[in-house]
mmCIF file of C-alpha atoms in Angstrom:
data_model
loop_
_atom_site.group_PDB
_atom_site.id
_atom_site.type_symbol
_atom_site.label_atom_id
_atom_site.label_comp_id
_atom_site.label_asym_id
_atom_site.label_seq_id
_atom_site.Cartn_x
_atom_site.Cartn_y
_atom_site.Cartn_z
ATOM 1 C CA MET K 561 -178.157 8.846 -117.244
ATOM 2 C CA ASN K 562 -175.556 11.290 -115.475
ATOM 3 C CA PRO K 563 -177.032 14.798 -114.096
ATOM 4 C CA PRO K 564 -175.747 17.546 -116.174
ATOM 5 C CA ASP K 565 -172.212 18.847 -116.055
ATOM 6 C CA HIS K 566 -171.763 22.415 -114.483
ATOM 7 C CA PRO K 567 -172.252 24.982 -117.536
ATOM 8 C CA SER K 568 -169.819 25.982 -119.778
ATOM 9 C CA ILE K 569 -168.825 29.677 -120.716
ATOM 10 C CA LEU K 570 -166.432 30.619 -123.322
ATOM 11 C CA LEU K 571 -164.442 34.027 -123.597
ATOM 12 C CA THR K 572 -163.352 35.330 -126.704
ATOM 13 C CA LYS K 573 -160.201 37.004 -125.340
ATOM 14 C CA GLU K 574 -159.050 37.480 -122.045
ATOM 15 C CA SER K 575 -155.880 39.022 -122.646
ATOM 16 C CA ASP K 576 -153.557 39.511 -119.404
ATOM 17 C CA SER K 577 -156.603 40.082 -117.026
ATOM 18 C CA PRO K 578 -158.688 37.441 -115.018
ATOM 19 C CA ARG K 579 -161.192 39.932 -114.339
ATOM 20 C CA TYR K 580 -163.975 38.904 -116.678
ATOM 21 C CA ARG K 581 -163.864 34.962 -115.139
ATOM 22 C CA GLU K 582 -163.480 36.478 -111.678
ATOM 23 C CA TRP K 583 -166.454 38.670 -112.255
ATOM 24 C CA ILE K 584 -168.923 35.148 -113.686
ATOM 25 C CA ARG K 585 -167.307 33.336 -110.744
ATOM 26 C CA ARG K 586 -168.312 35.774 -108.015
ATOM 27 C CA HIS K 587 -171.991 34.776 -109.085
ATOM 28 C CA ASN K 588 -171.242 30.861 -109.886
ATOM 29 C CA PRO K 589 -167.974 29.542 -108.633
ATOM 30 C CA HIS K 590 -168.788 26.141 -110.309
ATOM 31 C CA VAL K 591 -169.233 27.444 -113.685
ATOM 32 C CA ARG K 592 -166.321 26.438 -116.208
ATOM 33 C CA VAL K 593 -164.939 29.653 -117.984
ATOM 34 C CA GLY K 594 -162.358 29.285 -121.000
ATOM 35 C CA ASP K 595 -160.458 31.571 -123.015
ATOM 36 C CA LEU K 596 -160.940 30.793 -126.691
ATOM 37 C CA SER K 597 -158.235 32.630 -127.963
ATOM 38 C CA ALA K 598 -155.720 30.485 -125.704
ATOM 39 C CA PHE K 599 -156.676 27.276 -127.674
ATOM 40 C CA PRO K 600 -155.692 26.330 -130.963
ATOM 41 C CA ASP K 601 -157.967 26.584 -133.915
ATOM 42 C CA GLU K 602 -158.465 22.780 -134.433
ATOM 43 C CA VAL K 603 -160.339 22.541 -130.907
ATOM 44 C CA HIS K 604 -162.553 25.524 -131.343
ATOM 45 C CA ASP K 605 -165.562 23.177 -132.770
ATOM 46 C CA GLN K 606 -165.228 20.912 -129.757
ATOM 47 C CA LEU K 607 -165.074 23.675 -127.371
ATOM 48 C CA PHE K 608 -168.469 25.328 -128.938
ATOM 49 C CA SER K 609 -170.147 21.825 -128.600
ATOM 50 C CA ARG K 610 -169.637 21.795 -124.843
ATOM 51 C CA ALA K 611 -170.328 25.328 -124.112
ATOM 52 C CA HIS K 612 -173.583 27.298 -122.932
ATOM 53 C CA GLY K 613 -172.879 30.791 -123.584
ATOM 54 C CA ILE K 614 -170.073 33.130 -124.473
ATOM 55 C CA ILE K 615 -168.697 36.502 -123.703
ATOM 56 C CA PHE K 616 -167.349 38.941 -126.517
ATOM 57 C CA THR K 617 -165.093 40.849 -124.565
ATOM 58 C CA GLY K 618 -163.257 44.414 -124.784
ATOM 59 C CA GLY K 619 -160.172 45.318 -126.871
ATOM 60 C CA GLU K 620 -158.953 46.607 -130.118
ATOM 61 C CA ASP K 621 -161.153 48.680 -132.662
ATOM 62 C CA ILE K 622 -162.671 46.709 -135.000
ATOM 63 C CA HIS K 623 -161.335 47.458 -138.893
ATOM 64 C CA PRO K 624 -163.849 50.311 -140.040
ATOM 65 C CA GLY K 625 -163.799 48.500 -143.371
ATOM 66 C CA LEU K 626 -166.095 45.794 -141.958
ATOM 67 C CA TYR K 627 -168.816 48.549 -141.335
ATOM 68 C CA GLY K 628 -168.739 50.451 -144.674
ATOM 69 C CA LYS K 629 -165.862 53.208 -143.620
ATOM 70 C CA PRO K 630 -162.754 52.035 -144.693
ATOM 71 C CA GLU K 631 -161.474 55.409 -145.037
ATOM 72 C CA ALA K 632 -161.610 56.057 -141.411
ATOM 73 C CA LEU K 633 -158.919 53.891 -140.567
ATOM 74 C CA PRO K 634 -156.340 56.514 -139.683
ATOM 75 C CA ARG K 635 -158.641 57.920 -137.086
ATOM 76 C CA CYS K 636 -158.972 54.351 -135.237
ATOM 77 C CA PHE K 637 -156.664 52.466 -132.871
ATOM 78 C CA PRO K 638 -154.771 49.651 -134.703
ATOM 79 C CA PRO K 639 -157.359 46.980 -135.668
ATOM 80 C CA ASP K 640 -156.785 43.169 -135.244
ATOM 81 C CA SER K 641 -158.318 42.109 -138.698
ATOM 82 C CA VAL K 642 -157.420 38.192 -137.719
ATOM 83 C CA ARG K 643 -159.488 38.472 -134.328
ATOM 84 C CA ASP K 644 -162.331 40.472 -136.094
ATOM 85 C CA GLU K 645 -162.832 37.744 -138.298
ATOM 86 C CA ARG K 646 -162.547 34.935 -136.031
ATOM 87 C CA GLU K 647 -165.008 36.686 -133.470
ATOM 88 C CA LEU K 648 -167.566 37.457 -136.438
ATOM 89 C CA HIS K 649 -167.275 33.677 -137.214
ATOM 90 C CA TRP K 650 -167.751 32.529 -133.514
ATOM 91 C CA LEU K 651 -170.682 34.830 -133.322
ATOM 92 C CA ARG K 652 -172.356 33.209 -136.234
ATOM 93 C CA THR K 653 -171.537 29.735 -134.453
ATOM 94 C CA ALA K 654 -173.022 30.904 -131.198
ATOM 95 C CA GLU K 655 -176.026 32.066 -132.670
ATOM 96 C CA GLU K 656 -176.625 28.837 -134.689
ATOM 97 C CA SER K 657 -176.115 26.967 -131.605
ATOM 98 C CA ARG K 658 -178.587 29.052 -129.504
ATOM 99 C CA MET K 659 -175.862 30.171 -127.006
ATOM 100 C CA ALA K 660 -176.373 32.916 -124.399
ATOM 101 C CA ILE K 661 -174.481 35.795 -125.666
ATOM 102 C CA LEU K 662 -173.209 38.732 -124.020
ATOM 103 C CA GLY K 663 -171.133 41.607 -125.867
ATOM 104 C CA ILE K 664 -168.871 43.867 -123.489
ATOM 105 C CA CYS K 665 -167.698 47.326 -124.992
ATOM 106 C CA ARG K 666 -165.851 46.076 -128.371
ATOM 107 C CA GLY K 667 -168.011 42.904 -128.017
ATOM 108 C CA MET K 668 -171.427 44.779 -128.658
ATOM 109 C CA GLN K 669 -169.937 47.005 -131.280
ATOM 110 C CA LEU K 670 -169.080 43.877 -132.573
ATOM 111 C CA ILE K 671 -172.688 42.332 -132.554
ATOM 112 C CA ASN K 672 -174.030 45.496 -133.981
ATOM 113 C CA ILE K 673 -171.328 45.226 -137.149
ATOM 114 C CA ALA K 674 -172.262 41.336 -137.829
ATOM 115 C CA ARG K 675 -175.896 42.363 -138.293
ATOM 116 C CA GLY K 676 -175.301 45.234 -140.585
ATOM 117 C CA GLY K 677 -174.812 47.920 -138.286
ATOM 118 C CA SER K 678 -172.435 50.801 -138.057
ATOM 119 C CA LEU K 679 -170.012 52.668 -135.868
ATOM 120 C CA VAL K 680 -169.412 56.093 -134.799
ATOM 121 C CA VAL K 681 -165.542 56.341 -135.753
ATOM 122 C CA HIS K 682 -164.476 58.849 -133.258
ATOM 123 C CA LEU K 683 -166.667 60.553 -130.430
ATOM 124 C CA PRO K 684 -164.637 63.407 -129.477
ATOM 125 C CA GLU K 685 -164.658 64.651 -133.344
ATOM 126 C CA ASP K 686 -167.994 63.007 -134.231
ATOM 127 C CA HIS K 687 -170.183 63.377 -131.563
ATOM 128 C CA PRO K 688 -168.713 65.883 -129.413
ATOM 129 C CA SER K 689 -170.487 66.447 -125.874
ATOM 130 C CA ASP K 690 -169.775 67.040 -122.289
ATOM 131 C CA VAL K 691 -170.334 63.651 -121.024
ATOM 132 C CA PRO K 692 -166.851 61.701 -120.734
ATOM 133 C CA HIS K 693 -166.590 58.385 -122.414
ATOM 134 C CA ALA K 694 -163.116 58.053 -121.783
ATOM 135 C CA LEU K 695 -160.270 59.656 -119.969
ATOM 136 C CA PRO K 696 -156.404 59.204 -120.589
ATOM 137 C CA ASP K 697 -155.327 57.248 -117.690
ATOM 138 C CA ARG K 698 -158.601 55.470 -116.136
ATOM 139 C CA ASP K 699 -162.443 54.756 -116.474
ATOM 140 C CA ALA K 700 -164.295 57.779 -116.816
ATOM 141 C CA GLU K 701 -167.801 57.662 -115.501
ATOM 142 C CA HIS K 702 -171.303 58.906 -116.424
ATOM 143 C CA VAL K 703 -174.987 58.327 -116.424
ATOM 144 C CA VAL K 704 -176.978 56.132 -118.559
ATOM 145 C CA ARG K 705 -180.516 56.182 -118.789
ATOM 146 C CA ILE K 706 -182.215 52.405 -119.065
ATOM 147 C CA GLU K 707 -185.183 51.310 -121.003
ATOM 148 C CA GLN K 708 -187.854 49.587 -118.620
ATOM 149 C CA ASP K 709 -189.084 47.188 -121.042
ATOM 150 C CA SER K 710 -185.703 45.506 -121.263
ATOM 151 C CA LEU K 711 -183.072 42.828 -119.964
ATOM 152 C CA LEU K 712 -181.646 45.523 -117.927
ATOM 153 C CA HIS K 713 -185.021 46.399 -115.867
ATOM 154 C CA GLY K 714 -184.546 45.989 -112.298
ATOM 155 C CA ALA K 715 -181.111 46.328 -112.308
ATOM 156 C CA VAL K 716 -181.187 49.614 -110.353
ATOM 157 C CA ARG K 717 -183.997 51.638 -108.885
ATOM 158 C CA GLY K 718 -185.825 54.048 -111.230
ATOM 159 C CA LYS K 719 -184.159 54.154 -115.036
ATOM 160 C CA ILE K 720 -180.876 55.900 -114.317
ATOM 161 C CA ALA K 721 -177.367 54.234 -113.349
ATOM 162 C CA THR K 722 -173.825 55.225 -113.399
ATOM 163 C CA VAL K 723 -171.703 53.521 -115.172
ATOM 164 C CA ASN K 724 -167.773 53.239 -115.801
ATOM 165 C CA SER K 725 -166.534 54.011 -119.382
ATOM 166 C CA TRP K 726 -163.425 53.896 -121.546
ATOM 167 C CA HIS K 727 -164.315 54.202 -125.355
ATOM 168 C CA HIS K 728 -163.939 56.416 -127.954
ATOM 169 C CA GLN K 729 -166.516 54.898 -130.210
ATOM 170 C CA ALA K 730 -170.042 54.211 -130.226
ATOM 171 C CA ILE K 731 -173.036 52.576 -132.241
ATOM 172 C CA ASP K 732 -174.028 54.624 -135.090
ATOM 173 C CA ARG K 733 -176.505 52.866 -137.239
ATOM 174 C CA ILE K 734 -178.489 50.359 -134.992
ATOM 175 C CA ALA K 735 -178.306 46.752 -136.744
ATOM 176 C CA LYS K 736 -181.535 44.604 -137.720
ATOM 177 C CA GLY K 737 -182.494 42.505 -134.989
ATOM 178 C CA LEU K 738 -181.644 44.730 -131.947
ATOM 179 C CA ARG K 739 -182.819 47.447 -130.202
ATOM 180 C CA VAL K 740 -181.232 50.119 -128.081
ATOM 181 C CA ILE K 741 -182.002 49.788 -124.005
ATOM 182 C CA ALA K 742 -179.811 52.160 -122.752
ATOM 183 C CA ARG K 743 -178.226 55.873 -123.442
ATOM 184 C CA ALA K 744 -175.896 58.339 -122.265
ATOM 185 C CA GLU K 745 -177.180 61.797 -121.896
ATOM 186 C CA ASP K 746 -175.614 62.696 -124.953
ATOM 187 C CA GLY K 747 -177.565 60.397 -126.898
ATOM 188 C CA VAL K 748 -174.604 57.872 -127.213
ATOM 189 C CA VAL K 749 -175.846 54.261 -127.406
ATOM 190 C CA GLU K 750 -174.796 52.564 -124.237
ATOM 191 C CA ALA K 751 -176.847 48.898 -124.480
ATOM 192 C CA VAL K 752 -178.461 46.941 -126.683
ATOM 193 C CA GLU K 753 -180.652 43.623 -126.857
ATOM 194 C CA GLY K 754 -181.756 41.163 -129.590
ATOM 195 C CA ILE K 755 -185.344 41.269 -129.985
ATOM 196 C CA ASP K 756 -186.006 37.372 -130.445
ATOM 197 C CA PRO K 757 -187.574 37.035 -126.941
ATOM 198 C CA LYS K 758 -186.503 32.952 -127.256
ATOM 199 C CA LYS K 759 -182.690 34.252 -127.237
ATOM 200 C CA PHE K 760 -180.675 35.882 -124.759
ATOM 201 C CA LEU K 761 -178.456 38.434 -126.296
ATOM 202 C CA LEU K 762 -177.162 41.554 -124.535
ATOM 203 C CA GLY K 763 -174.692 44.340 -125.286
ATOM 204 C CA VAL K 764 -173.328 46.928 -122.818
ATOM 205 C CA GLN K 765 -170.903 49.474 -123.728
ATOM 206 C CA TRP K 766 -169.601 49.486 -120.121
ATOM 207 C CA HIS K 767 -167.068 46.958 -118.366
ATOM 208 C CA PRO K 768 -169.291 45.413 -115.485
ATOM 209 C CA GLU K 769 -166.307 43.317 -114.639
ATOM 210 C CA ARG K 770 -164.707 46.441 -113.170
ATOM 211 C CA MET K 771 -167.150 48.237 -112.119
ATOM 212 C CA ARG K 772 -167.383 49.653 -108.497
ATOM 213 C CA GLN K 773 -171.059 49.758 -108.184
ATOM 214 C CA ARG K 774 -172.393 46.472 -107.520
ATOM 215 C CA SER K 775 -176.142 46.100 -108.596
ATOM 216 C CA LEU K 776 -175.832 46.611 -112.439
ATOM 217 C CA PRO K 777 -172.755 44.200 -112.899
ATOM 218 C CA THR K 778 -174.545 41.632 -110.396
ATOM 219 C CA HIS K 779 -178.011 42.079 -112.574
ATOM 220 C CA ILE K 780 -176.042 41.499 -115.597
ATOM 221 C CA ALA K 781 -173.895 38.131 -114.503
ATOM 222 C CA GLN K 782 -177.230 36.802 -112.799
ATOM 223 C CA SER K 783 -179.160 37.275 -116.009
ATOM 224 C CA PHE K 784 -176.571 36.018 -117.925
ATOM 225 C CA LEU K 785 -175.964 33.004 -116.224
ATOM 226 C CA ALA K 786 -179.835 32.027 -115.640
ATOM 227 C CA GLU K 787 -179.802 31.857 -119.439
ATOM 228 C CA VAL K 788 -176.607 29.906 -119.305
ATOM 229 C CA HIS K 789 -178.297 27.219 -116.941
ATOM 230 C CA ALA K 790 -181.234 27.030 -119.308
ATOM 231 C CA VAL K 791 -179.208 26.331 -122.296
ATOM 232 C CA ARG K 792 -177.590 23.798 -120.563
ATOM 233 C CA ASP K 793 -181.013 22.234 -119.308
ATOM 234 C CA ARG K 794 -182.068 22.056 -122.701
ATOM 235 C CA ALA K 795 -179.335 20.522 -123.978
ATOM 236 C CA TYR K 796 -179.413 17.886 -121.447
ATOM 237 C CA HIS K 797 -183.077 17.428 -122.033
ATOM 238 C CA THR K 798 -182.747 17.077 -125.850
ATOM 239 C CA MET K 799 -179.917 14.518 -125.128
ATOM 240 C CA SER K 800 -182.148 12.508 -122.891
ATOM 241 C CA LEU K 801 -185.018 12.516 -125.265
ATOM 242 C CA SER K 802 -182.861 11.136 -127.886
ATOM 243 C CA LEU K 803 -181.295 8.273 -125.985
ATOM 244 C CA PHE K 804 -184.806 6.995 -124.866
ATOM 245 C CA GLN K 805 -185.988 7.334 -128.772
ATOM 246 C CA SER K 806 -182.891 5.480 -129.939
#
C-alpha cells in the first residue's frame, strides 16, 4: 500500500486574498489547500472525503435571525445568507467527519451560532469600552488574556498576548460544547475551543494570517496542522485495516 498523501485543508472562502493559504504553507509547504467557494456544489462531497482539516474564514456578518435576533438586521453589515447556510452545512459535515476545525473571526462566530450560541450585534452600542476592536482603515490591536489549560497555552510567555482586531460583533451567549479560552480586557470573548478532547476545534476572533506578532499565529498554525496530520494518519490506518480484513 502506498504511503499516505500530503494532508489536505479546505478554506470556506478565500475571497481575493491568498493570506490564509500563505500562512498555512509557511508552516508546511506541502499541505494541499483548497477554497471550497471556488468549486461547484456537486464536487463538495468529494472534496470533504479527501480533506483532513477546514478553516472557516472571516467575512460578512452572519444573519442575526440565525441566533434569534432578526430585529437587529439594520445594525448589521449586509449578510450573505447563502454563505451562512452553506457554511453551517459544511460545519456539520466537518464535525461528522472528525476533521480538525479552525474558525477565524466570522468563522469563530459561526461555530458558536451553529451550536446554539448568540452574538453581540454591535459592540460600540451594546458593549461600549475603551478597548479598540476595530479602526476605520486598518486593524486595531489590543491585549487578550489566555487561559493556561487550553489549546493556546504555551503560545506566549505568561497569559497575555497582543492581537490584531477588526470586528464589530462578538460572542454573546456561549454555546453548549464550547468554552472560552481568551478574553479582551473589557470581557469580550476572543477565543473558544471545543470541550471534547478527542476533537480539535478552535476559534479565534483575531486574524492570525495577518498578524505582525509571530509566536501566537505560529502556535495556532502548528497546533492545527499537527491535528490535520493526525486526522490524515488515522484515515490511512483505518483504510489499511479495512484492506487487510477484506
